[in-house]
Amino acid sequence: QLVESGGGLVQAGGSLRLSCAASGRTFSGYAMGWFRQAPGKEREFVAAICRDGRHTNYADSVKGRFTISRDNAKNTVYLQMNSLKAEDTAVYYCAARQDFVSDYAFLRLTDYHYWGQGTQVTVSS
């Protein structure tokens, strides 16, 4: 089970940190990702991190502003969002993919097997 938190309303230029808490004892065996879906748009990739945190990937639209990280001892993945823009407004979803073998940070929706319920992020301009 994945539970996101940390969403809310923020002014443009501000920051938010999203958290995603995972249940289970094998969190370190999962690659994790963040996706988002704005009204009327398809769900899109935001950021991903491999199972041990050594490798990350970002969408071009968030590079330099967002940072994904994880704490395997706390079974939690984070998304630090800085310099937020109105176009970052969306529901943000945490996703997990079981992966005991690779050190890849997966990019595609279809790479992930488990999803959270989402948390709303609204950026006012």
Coordinates of C-alpha atoms in Angstrom, one line a residue:
Q1 CA 0.0 0.0 0.0
L2 CA 1.2 3.5 -0.9
V3 CA 0.0 6.6 0.9
E4 CA 0.9 10.1 -0.4
S5 CA 0.9 13.2 1.8
G6 CA 2.2 16.7 1.7
G7 CA 0.1 18.2 -1.1
G8 CA -1.6 21.5 -0.8
L9 CA -2.0 25.1 -2.1
V10 CA 1.1 27.1 -2.6
Q11 CA 2.0 30.4 -4.4
A12 CA 4.1 30.3 -7.5
G13 CA 7.7 30.2 -6.6
G14 CA 7.1 28.4 -3.4
S15 CA 8.0 24.9 -2.3
L16 CA 6.3 21.7 -1.2
R17 CA 7.6 18.3 -0.1
L18 CA 5.5 15.2 -1.0
S19 CA 6.0 12.0 0.9
C20 CA 4.9 8.5 0.0
A21 CA 4.8 5.9 2.8
A22 CA 4.9 2.3 1.7
S23 CA 3.8 -0.7 3.8
G24 CA 5.7 -3.9 3.8
R25 CA 9.2 -5.1 4.8
T26 CA 10.9 -5.1 1.4
F27 CA 10.8 -1.5 0.4
S28 CA 14.4 -1.6 -0.6
G29 CA 13.4 -4.1 -3.3
Y30 CA 11.2 -1.6 -5.1
A31 CA 12.0 1.1 -7.6
M32 CA 9.8 4.2 -7.0
G33 CA 8.3 6.9 -9.1
W34 CA 6.2 10.0 -9.0
F35 CA 3.7 10.9 -11.7
R36 CA 1.1 13.6 -12.0
Q37 CA -2.2 14.2 -13.8
A38 CA -3.6 17.6 -14.5
P39 CA -7.3 18.1 -15.3
G40 CA -8.1 17.0 -18.8
K41 CA -4.6 15.6 -19.4
E42 CA -3.0 12.2 -19.3
R43 CA -0.9 11.0 -16.4
E44 CA 2.7 11.9 -16.9
F45 CA 6.1 11.0 -15.5
V46 CA 7.7 13.4 -13.1
A47 CA 10.6 11.6 -11.3
A48 CA 11.9 8.1 -10.5
I49 CA 14.5 6.6 -8.2
C50 CA 16.1 3.1 -8.2
R51 CA 15.7 0.7 -5.3
D52 CA 18.9 1.9 -3.5
G53 CA 18.6 5.6 -4.4
R54 CA 21.8 5.7 -6.5
H55 CA 20.1 6.6 -9.7
T56 CA 17.3 9.0 -10.5
N57 CA 15.5 10.3 -13.6
Y58 CA 13.5 13.4 -14.1
A59 CA 11.1 14.8 -16.6
D60 CA 12.6 17.8 -18.5
S61 CA 9.9 20.0 -17.2
V62 CA 11.0 19.6 -13.6
K63 CA 14.8 19.1 -13.9
G64 CA 16.6 21.5 -11.6
R65 CA 13.4 22.2 -9.6
F66 CA 12.3 18.9 -8.2
T67 CA 14.4 16.3 -6.3
I68 CA 13.3 12.7 -5.6
S69 CA 14.9 10.9 -2.7
R70 CA 14.1 7.9 -0.5
D71 CA 14.7 6.6 3.0
N72 CA 14.6 2.8 3.0
A73 CA 14.7 2.7 6.8
K74 CA 11.5 4.6 6.9
N75 CA 9.9 3.0 3.8
T76 CA 9.3 6.4 2.4
V77 CA 10.0 8.2 -0.9
Y78 CA 10.0 12.0 -1.1
L79 CA 9.5 14.6 -3.8
Q80 CA 10.9 18.0 -3.0
M81 CA 9.4 20.6 -5.3
N82 CA 10.9 24.0 -5.5
S83 CA 10.2 27.1 -7.7
L84 CA 6.7 25.8 -8.3
K85 CA 4.8 27.0 -11.3
A86 CA 1.1 27.2 -12.1
E87 CA 1.7 24.4 -14.6
D88 CA 2.8 22.1 -11.9
T89 CA -0.8 22.0 -10.6
A90 CA -2.0 18.4 -10.7
V91 CA -2.7 15.3 -8.6
Y92 CA 0.6 13.7 -7.8
Y93 CA 0.8 9.9 -7.6
C94 CA 3.4 7.7 -6.1
A95 CA 4.2 4.4 -7.8
A96 CA 6.2 1.3 -7.0
R97 CA 7.7 -1.5 -9.1
Q98 CA 9.2 -4.6 -7.5
D99 CA 12.8 -4.8 -8.6
F100 CA 15.4 -6.9 -6.8
V101 CA 17.8 -7.1 -9.7
S102 CA 18.5 -3.8 -11.5
D103 CA 19.5 -0.3 -10.4
Y104 CA 17.2 1.5 -12.9
A105 CA 14.9 4.4 -12.2
F106 CA 11.9 3.5 -14.4
L107 CA 10.2 6.1 -16.6
R108 CA 7.0 4.7 -18.0
L109 CA 3.6 4.4 -16.4
T110 CA 3.5 0.8 -17.5
D111 CA 6.7 0.0 -15.6
Y112 CA 4.9 0.3 -12.3
H113 CA 2.7 -2.2 -10.6
Y114 CA 1.4 -0.3 -7.5
W115 CA -0.1 3.1 -7.2
G116 CA -1.1 5.4 -4.4
Q117 CA -4.4 7.4 -4.3
G118 CA -2.8 10.7 -5.1
T119 CA -2.4 14.1 -3.4
Q120 CA -3.5 17.4 -4.9
V121 CA -0.9 20.1 -5.5
T122 CA -2.3 23.5 -6.5
V123 CA 0.0 26.4 -7.5
S124 CA -1.6 29.8 -7.6
S125 CA -0.1 32.4 -10.0

